[in-house]
Amino acid sequence: MNVSRREFIQITGATAAGLAVSGVGFDLSPVKSHAQMLKTVYAKETITICPYCAVGCGAIVHTDKSGAGRAINIEGDPDHVINRGALCSKGAALKQLVENKNRLLEPMYRAPNSKEWKPVSWDWALEEIAKRVKATRDATFEAKNAKGQTVNRTTAIASVGSAALDNEECWILQAMMRALGLVYIEHQARI
Amino acid sequence: MSKAFFIDTTVCTACRGCQVACKQWHDLPAEETENRGSNQNPEDLSFITYKLIRWNEKEIDGKLRWLFFPDQCRHCLEPPCRDTAGEPSAIYTDKATGAVIYTANTKGLNVNEIIESCPYNIPRASKDGILAKCDMCIDRVQNGLLPACVKTCPTGAMNFGSRQEMLDLAEKRLKEVQAKFPQATLLDPGMVRVIYLVAFDPMDYHDFAVASGYSRGITRQMALRKMASPITRMMRALG
C-alpha cells in the first residue's frame, strides 16, 4: 500500500467524518486540558527601552517578585508608540543581557603582549583605568588649537559603546567623556 | 474558538525575531552552530528549536530572489503525527484552539515513525526519545496573548487569530500579491492551521513547504493503525 502524505491526511479526515456521522454518543477524547498558567502571572512588570539600535523599541521586563528578582521574560511593549509590541531578533534576545551563563561577572585584564585574560578586582581595574586615562589625557591635552581658539580636548582617547547601555546611561557616559575632553565618542546604536 | 496563523512570506525580512522570541518564551538554549555558507542559522529545526527561518536564493525569471520561509508546525486539522502515535496522553489536539500538543509521554513511542508521518517534517526527538515542536504558545493563547512569534513580528508577516479571520486575511492578501506575482499561492489552506502565502513555487522555498511536496508513501502498518485509531481511542475511553 503506497499512499501519499496528502492522501494520508485525507484518509484521516474521512475517518473522522465517518465517526461524526455514525454518531458515537460520547466524547472520545480522554484528554482534558486546562488553561495553563503563564510563567509571568506573578511577575513584576517594568518598562524599558531596547539599547541595541537607534529605533528605540519599548519592552516589558518581567521579573520574579519572590526570591532573587531575576528577569524571567522580556518582550515587546504593545503600548509603546514606536514598536507596538514588536521586537527584532536582537530585541527578542534582550533577556540574555542579564540571564546568560556566558556573561562575564568580573572585570578581565590582558596585560600588554600577553595571550591570557585574567580576572581582576573592580578596585584594581577602576584605579588602573583612572591612572591611564589621566596619564594619557595630561600628556595630550590641548587647551587651544593652532588658530588660538579654545578647544580643551584630547584626541588620544576614544570612547566606543556601549550597546548594552540604555538611553540614560549613555547620556551619563557621554557627559563624562566630554568633560574629559574627548571628541571621538561613538555608539553602536548610531551605526 | 478554533485558531490559525497566517504567514505572509512576501513581507518577511528574515529578521528572525520570531525565531528568537520563540526560544526566549520557551526558555530554550542556543544551538551550537557553524558557518555553512548560508545566512540560515541554525541549519535545521531541533528538539530545542521549534521555529526556523529557512533562507533560499533562487534565480526566477532571470532575477535573483531571496526567499524566506518561517518554518514551524502547521497544527494540521487532522494531524498524522497524532494518529500515528495513537496515544492521547502523548500527542493530542487542544479542543479550544486546535493546537497540536506534544507531551513528555512521547517518550517510549516509536518516534521515528511519528517523525516520518509528518508531511511537513517538523517533529524532532531529544537524545532520550522525547518529541518536541511548536506548541502554538498554548499557555499564552489560553491567557489571551498572541504566540511569541506573532507578537514580536515587526513587519506583519506573522498573524494569528480565529481560523476564519486568518483565511479571510489570506485570501485578501493573496489577491493583492497576485497582482504583482501571478504565481502567488496559499499553501494547503484547507488542511492546516498555519497558512502560508508564497510568491513563487513553494518548492523553491522548502522541500516540505506543502504536504504533497514530499511523498515517500506510508507503511501498511501506519495506515492500518490510522484507520483503527478511532476504535482504539474508544476502547481506551471505555477503560
Coordinates of C-alpha atoms in Angstrom, one line a residue:
Chain A
M1 CA 0.0 0.0 0.0
N2 CA 1.6 3.2 -1.1
V3 CA -0.3 6.3 0.0
S4 CA 1.0 9.8 -0.4
R5 CA 1.0 12.1 2.5
R6 CA -1.7 14.2 1.1
E7 CA -3.9 11.2 0.7
F8 CA -2.9 10.1 4.2
I9 CA -4.3 13.3 5.6
Q10 CA -7.5 12.9 3.5
I11 CA -8.0 9.3 4.9
T12 CA -7.8 10.7 8.4
G13 CA -10.4 13.3 7.5
A14 CA -12.7 10.8 6.1
T15 CA -12.4 8.5 9.1
A16 CA -13.2 11.4 11.4
A17 CA -16.2 12.4 9.3
G18 CA -17.4 8.8 9.3
L19 CA -17.3 8.8 13.1
A20 CA -19.2 12.0 13.3
V21 CA -21.9 10.6 11.0
S22 CA -22.1 7.3 12.8
G23 CA -22.8 9.4 15.9
V24 CA -20.8 7.8 18.7
G25 CA -22.7 9.2 21.6
F26 CA -19.9 10.1 23.9
D27 CA -16.7 12.1 24.0
L28 CA -13.8 10.0 22.7
S29 CA -11.2 12.5 23.7
P30 CA -9.8 11.4 27.0
V31 CA -7.6 14.5 27.2
K32 CA -9.0 17.3 29.4
S33 CA -6.6 20.2 29.0
H34 CA -6.9 23.0 31.5
A35 CA -5.8 26.5 30.8
Q36 CA -2.1 26.7 31.6
M37 CA -0.8 29.4 33.9
L38 CA 1.5 32.0 32.4
K39 CA 5.0 32.0 33.7
T40 CA 4.7 35.7 34.0
V41 CA 1.5 35.7 36.0
Y42 CA 3.1 36.7 39.4
A43 CA 5.9 38.7 37.8
K44 CA 6.6 42.4 38.3
E45 CA 6.4 44.4 35.0
T46 CA 8.9 47.1 34.3
I47 CA 9.1 49.0 31.0
T48 CA 12.4 49.7 29.4
I49 CA 13.9 50.8 26.0
C50 CA 15.9 48.3 23.9
P51 CA 19.5 49.5 23.9
Y52 CA 20.6 47.9 20.7
C53 CA 19.8 50.4 17.9
A54 CA 18.6 53.9 17.3
V55 CA 14.9 52.8 16.7
G56 CA 14.3 52.8 20.4
C57 CA 11.7 50.0 20.8
G58 CA 9.9 49.7 24.1
A59 CA 10.0 46.4 26.0
I60 CA 8.4 45.0 29.1
V61 CA 10.7 43.2 31.6
H62 CA 9.0 40.5 33.8
T63 CA 11.0 40.0 37.0
D64 CA 10.3 37.4 39.7
K65 CA 8.5 39.0 42.6
S66 CA 9.7 36.4 45.0
G67 CA 13.3 35.4 45.7
A68 CA 16.1 36.9 43.7
G69 CA 14.1 39.1 41.4
R70 CA 15.7 37.8 38.3
A71 CA 14.3 38.5 34.8
I72 CA 12.1 35.7 33.6
N73 CA 10.8 37.2 30.3
I74 CA 11.4 40.3 28.2
E75 CA 9.1 41.0 25.3
G76 CA 7.9 44.0 23.2
D77 CA 5.6 46.6 24.9
P78 CA 2.3 46.7 23.0
D79 CA 1.6 50.2 24.3
H80 CA 4.9 51.6 23.0
V81 CA 4.4 54.1 20.2
I82 CA 7.4 53.0 18.2
N83 CA 7.2 49.2 18.0
R84 CA 3.7 48.4 19.3
G85 CA 4.9 45.1 20.8
A86 CA 7.2 44.1 18.0
L87 CA 10.9 43.3 18.5
C88 CA 13.6 42.0 16.1
S89 CA 15.8 39.1 16.9
K90 CA 18.2 41.3 18.9
G91 CA 15.5 42.9 20.9
A92 CA 13.8 39.5 21.4
A93 CA 17.1 38.2 22.9
L94 CA 17.3 41.1 25.5
K95 CA 16.9 38.8 28.4
Q96 CA 20.3 37.4 27.7
L97 CA 21.8 40.7 28.8
V98 CA 21.2 39.6 32.3
E99 CA 20.3 35.9 32.2
N100 CA 23.1 34.2 30.5
K101 CA 25.7 31.8 31.9
N102 CA 28.3 33.1 29.4
R103 CA 28.2 36.7 30.9
L104 CA 31.4 37.9 32.5
L105 CA 30.8 38.6 36.1
E106 CA 34.1 40.3 37.0
P107 CA 36.5 42.6 35.1
M108 CA 39.1 40.8 33.0
Y109 CA 42.6 42.1 32.3
R110 CA 45.0 41.2 29.5
A111 CA 48.5 42.7 30.0
P112 CA 50.3 44.1 27.0
N113 CA 51.8 41.3 24.9
S114 CA 50.0 38.6 27.0
K115 CA 47.8 36.0 25.4
E116 CA 45.9 35.4 28.6
W117 CA 42.9 37.2 30.2
K118 CA 42.9 37.1 34.0
P119 CA 40.2 38.1 36.4
V120 CA 41.0 41.2 38.5
S121 CA 39.2 43.1 41.2
W122 CA 36.9 46.1 40.4
D123 CA 39.1 48.3 42.7
W124 CA 42.2 47.4 40.8
A125 CA 40.6 47.8 37.4
L126 CA 39.0 51.2 38.1
E127 CA 42.1 52.6 39.6
E128 CA 44.2 51.3 36.7
I129 CA 41.7 52.8 34.2
A130 CA 41.7 56.1 36.0
K131 CA 45.5 56.2 36.2
R132 CA 46.0 55.5 32.5
V133 CA 43.2 57.9 31.4
K134 CA 44.8 60.7 33.5
A135 CA 48.3 60.0 32.1
T136 CA 47.2 59.9 28.5
R137 CA 45.0 63.0 28.9
D138 CA 47.6 65.0 30.7
A139 CA 50.2 64.2 28.0
T140 CA 47.9 65.0 25.1
F141 CA 45.5 67.7 26.3
E142 CA 45.2 70.8 24.0
A143 CA 43.8 73.9 25.6
K144 CA 44.0 75.9 22.3
N145 CA 44.3 74.9 18.6
A146 CA 46.7 76.3 16.1
K147 CA 44.5 79.3 15.5
G148 CA 44.4 80.1 19.2
Q149 CA 40.8 79.1 19.6
T150 CA 39.9 77.4 22.9
V151 CA 39.3 73.7 22.3
N152 CA 40.1 71.9 25.6
R153 CA 40.3 68.5 24.0
T154 CA 42.3 65.3 23.8
T155 CA 42.3 63.3 20.5
A156 CA 44.4 60.5 22.0
I157 CA 41.4 58.7 23.7
A158 CA 38.2 57.4 22.0
S159 CA 35.0 56.1 23.6
V160 CA 33.1 53.3 21.7
G161 CA 30.0 51.9 23.3
S162 CA 28.1 50.6 24.8
A163 CA 25.4 48.6 23.1
A164 CA 24.2 47.3 26.5
L165 CA 23.6 50.7 28.0
D166 CA 20.2 52.3 27.9
N167 CA 19.5 55.9 26.9
E168 CA 20.1 57.5 30.3
E169 CA 23.2 55.5 31.0
C170 CA 24.5 56.6 27.5
W171 CA 23.9 60.2 28.4
I172 CA 25.9 59.9 31.6
L173 CA 28.7 58.2 29.7
Q174 CA 29.0 60.8 27.0
A175 CA 28.7 63.6 29.5
M176 CA 31.7 62.2 31.4
M177 CA 33.7 61.7 28.2
R178 CA 33.0 65.2 27.0
A179 CA 34.1 66.5 30.5
L180 CA 37.4 64.7 30.0
G181 CA 37.8 66.5 26.6
L182 CA 37.2 63.5 24.3
V183 CA 35.9 64.3 20.8
Y184 CA 35.8 60.7 19.4
I185 CA 32.6 59.4 21.1
E186 CA 30.7 56.7 19.3
H187 CA 27.9 54.3 20.0
Q188 CA 26.7 51.2 18.2
A189 CA 23.2 52.5 18.0
R190 CA 24.2 55.2 15.6
I191 CA 25.6 52.7 13.1
Chain B
M1 CA -12.6 29.3 19.1
S2 CA -10.5 27.5 16.5
K3 CA -7.3 29.3 15.9
A4 CA -4.9 29.7 12.9
F5 CA -1.8 31.5 11.8
F6 CA -1.4 33.4 8.5
I7 CA 2.2 33.8 7.5
D8 CA 2.7 36.3 4.7
T9 CA 6.2 35.4 3.4
T10 CA 6.1 38.3 0.9
V11 CA 6.6 40.8 3.8
C12 CA 9.1 38.7 5.8
T13 CA 12.5 40.3 6.0
A14 CA 14.1 37.3 7.8
C15 CA 15.0 39.4 10.8
R16 CA 14.5 36.2 12.8
G17 CA 12.6 38.0 15.6
C18 CA 10.1 35.1 15.7
Q19 CA 12.8 32.5 15.9
V20 CA 14.4 34.2 18.9
A21 CA 11.2 35.2 20.6
C22 CA 10.1 31.5 20.4
K23 CA 13.4 30.5 22.2
Q24 CA 13.0 33.2 24.7
W25 CA 9.5 32.4 25.7
H26 CA 10.2 28.6 25.9
D27 CA 13.5 29.1 27.7
L28 CA 15.3 27.0 25.2
P29 CA 19.1 27.1 24.9
A30 CA 21.1 28.2 21.9
E31 CA 22.4 25.8 19.2
E32 CA 26.0 25.1 18.6
T33 CA 26.4 26.4 15.1
E34 CA 28.9 27.0 12.4
N35 CA 29.3 28.9 9.1
R36 CA 27.8 26.8 6.4
G37 CA 27.8 29.5 3.7
S38 CA 24.2 30.4 4.2
N39 CA 22.5 33.0 6.4
Q40 CA 20.1 30.3 7.6
N41 CA 21.0 29.6 11.2
P42 CA 20.8 27.1 12.7
E43 CA 20.8 24.5 9.9
D44 CA 17.6 22.8 10.9
L45 CA 14.8 22.5 13.4
S46 CA 15.7 20.5 16.5
F47 CA 14.4 19.4 19.9
I48 CA 15.4 22.9 21.2
T49 CA 14.5 24.9 18.0
Y50 CA 10.8 25.0 17.2
K51 CA 10.9 27.8 14.7
L52 CA 13.3 28.5 11.9
I53 CA 13.6 31.0 9.1
R54 CA 14.7 29.0 6.1
W55 CA 16.7 31.0 3.5
N56 CA 16.9 30.2 -0.1
E57 CA 18.5 32.1 -3.0
K58 CA 16.8 31.2 -6.4
E59 CA 17.1 32.7 -9.8
I60 CA 13.5 33.1 -11.0
D61 CA 12.8 34.6 -14.5
G62 CA 16.3 35.9 -14.7
K63 CA 16.1 37.7 -11.3
L64 CA 17.8 36.7 -8.1
R65 CA 15.1 36.2 -5.4
W66 CA 15.9 35.8 -1.8
L67 CA 13.1 33.5 -0.4
F68 CA 12.4 33.4 3.3
F69 CA 10.3 30.7 4.9
P70 CA 9.4 30.9 8.6
D71 CA 9.1 27.2 9.2
Q72 CA 7.0 25.7 12.1
C73 CA 4.4 23.1 13.0
R74 CA 1.3 23.6 10.8
H75 CA -1.1 22.3 13.5
C76 CA -2.9 20.1 11.0
L77 CA -6.7 19.9 11.2
E78 CA -6.2 16.1 11.2
P79 CA -2.6 15.6 12.3
P80 CA -1.0 12.4 11.0
C81 CA 1.5 12.5 13.9
R82 CA -1.3 12.3 16.4
D83 CA -2.9 9.5 14.7
T84 CA 0.3 7.6 14.1
A85 CA 1.1 7.9 17.8
G86 CA -2.4 6.9 18.8
E87 CA -1.6 7.9 22.4
P88 CA -3.7 10.9 23.5
S89 CA -1.6 11.5 26.6
A90 CA 1.4 12.0 24.3
I91 CA 0.0 13.8 21.3
Y92 CA -3.4 15.5 21.3
T93 CA -5.3 18.3 19.7
D94 CA -6.3 21.1 22.1
K95 CA -10.1 21.4 21.7
A96 CA -10.4 25.2 22.1
T97 CA -7.6 26.3 19.8
G98 CA -6.9 23.3 17.6
A99 CA -3.2 23.3 18.7
V100 CA -1.4 20.0 18.3
I101 CA 0.4 19.4 21.6
Y102 CA 3.2 17.0 22.4
T103 CA 3.9 16.0 26.0
A104 CA 6.7 14.1 27.7
N105 CA 4.7 10.9 27.2
T106 CA 6.0 10.8 23.7
K107 CA 9.0 9.1 25.3
G108 CA 8.8 5.4 24.6
L109 CA 6.7 5.8 21.5
N110 CA 8.1 5.0 18.1
V111 CA 9.4 8.5 17.5
N112 CA 10.9 7.8 14.1
E113 CA 7.6 6.6 12.8
I114 CA 5.9 9.7 14.1
I115 CA 8.5 12.0 12.6
E116 CA 8.1 10.1 9.3
S117 CA 4.4 10.6 9.3
C118 CA 4.6 14.4 9.3
P119 CA 4.1 15.7 5.8
Y120 CA 6.0 18.9 6.8
N121 CA 9.0 17.2 8.5
I122 CA 8.5 19.1 11.8
P123 CA 8.9 16.9 15.0
R124 CA 12.3 16.4 16.4
A125 CA 13.4 14.0 19.1
S126 CA 15.7 14.5 22.0
K127 CA 18.5 12.1 22.7
D128 CA 16.4 10.2 25.2
G129 CA 13.5 9.9 22.8
I130 CA 11.0 12.7 23.7
L131 CA 9.5 14.6 20.8
A132 CA 9.1 18.4 20.6
K133 CA 7.9 21.1 18.3
C134 CA 5.9 24.3 18.2
D135 CA 3.1 24.3 20.8
M136 CA 1.3 27.4 19.4
C137 CA 2.4 29.1 22.7
I138 CA -0.7 27.4 24.1
D139 CA -0.1 28.9 27.6
R140 CA -0.1 32.4 26.0
V141 CA -3.1 31.8 23.8
Q142 CA -5.2 30.4 26.6
N143 CA -4.5 33.6 28.5
G144 CA -5.4 35.9 25.7
L145 CA -1.9 36.7 24.5
L146 CA -0.6 36.2 21.0
P147 CA 2.0 33.5 20.3
A148 CA 5.5 34.9 21.0
C149 CA 6.5 34.7 17.3
V150 CA 3.4 36.7 16.2
K151 CA 3.7 39.3 19.0
T152 CA 7.3 40.1 18.1
C153 CA 7.0 40.2 14.3
P154 CA 7.9 43.8 13.2
T155 CA 6.6 43.5 9.6
G156 CA 3.2 41.9 10.0
A157 CA 4.3 38.7 8.2
M158 CA 3.2 36.6 11.2
N159 CA -0.6 36.8 12.0
F160 CA -2.8 34.9 14.4
G161 CA -6.5 34.8 15.1
S162 CA -9.6 32.8 14.6
R163 CA -9.3 30.4 11.7
Q164 CA -11.9 32.2 9.7
E165 CA -10.3 35.6 10.2
M166 CA -7.0 34.2 9.0
L167 CA -8.5 32.5 6.0
D168 CA -10.2 35.8 5.0
L169 CA -7.0 37.7 5.6
A170 CA -5.0 35.2 3.5
E171 CA -7.5 35.4 0.6
K172 CA -7.4 39.2 0.7
R173 CA -3.6 39.3 0.7
L174 CA -3.4 36.6 -2.0
K175 CA -5.4 38.9 -4.4
E176 CA -3.1 41.8 -3.7
V177 CA 0.1 39.9 -4.1
Q178 CA -1.1 38.1 -7.2
A179 CA -1.3 41.5 -9.0
K180 CA 2.5 41.6 -8.8
F181 CA 3.3 37.9 -8.6
P182 CA 0.8 35.8 -10.6
Q183 CA 2.4 32.6 -9.3
A184 CA 1.5 33.5 -5.7
T185 CA -0.4 30.9 -3.8
L186 CA -1.7 29.8 -0.3
L187 CA -0.2 26.5 1.0
D188 CA -2.6 23.8 1.9
P189 CA -5.2 26.2 3.5
G190 CA -7.8 23.5 3.8
M191 CA -5.6 21.2 5.8
V192 CA -3.6 23.2 8.3
R193 CA -3.8 26.0 10.9
V194 CA -0.7 27.7 9.6
I195 CA -1.5 29.2 6.3
Y196 CA 1.5 30.4 4.2
L197 CA 1.3 32.9 1.4
V198 CA 4.3 32.5 -1.1
A199 CA 5.0 34.5 -4.2
F200 CA 6.7 31.7 -6.2
D201 CA 6.7 27.9 -6.5
P202 CA 6.6 26.5 -2.9
M203 CA 9.3 24.0 -3.7
D204 CA 11.7 26.9 -4.2
Y205 CA 11.2 27.9 -0.5
H206 CA 11.4 24.5 1.2
D207 CA 11.1 20.8 0.2
F208 CA 8.4 20.3 2.8
A209 CA 6.5 23.6 2.2
V210 CA 3.5 21.7 1.1
A211 CA 2.2 18.3 2.1
S212 CA 2.3 17.0 -1.5
G213 CA 5.8 18.2 -2.0
Y214 CA 7.4 15.2 -0.4
S215 CA 5.8 11.8 -0.7
R216 CA 7.6 8.7 0.5
G217 CA 4.4 6.8 1.0
I218 CA 3.4 5.3 4.3
T219 CA 3.6 1.8 5.6
R220 CA 0.7 -0.6 5.6
Q221 CA 1.1 -0.8 9.4
M222 CA 0.7 3.0 9.8
A223 CA -2.3 3.1 7.5
L224 CA -4.0 0.3 9.5
R225 CA -3.3 1.9 12.8
K226 CA -4.7 5.1 11.4
M227 CA -7.9 3.5 10.3
A228 CA -8.2 1.7 13.6
S229 CA -7.3 4.7 15.8
P230 CA -10.9 5.9 16.5
I231 CA -11.7 2.3 17.7
T232 CA -8.5 2.2 19.8
R233 CA -9.4 5.5 21.3
M234 CA -13.0 4.4 22.0
M235 CA -11.7 1.3 23.7
R236 CA -9.4 3.4 25.8
A237 CA -12.2 5.7 26.8
L238 CA -14.3 2.8 27.9
G239 CA -11.4 1.7 30.1

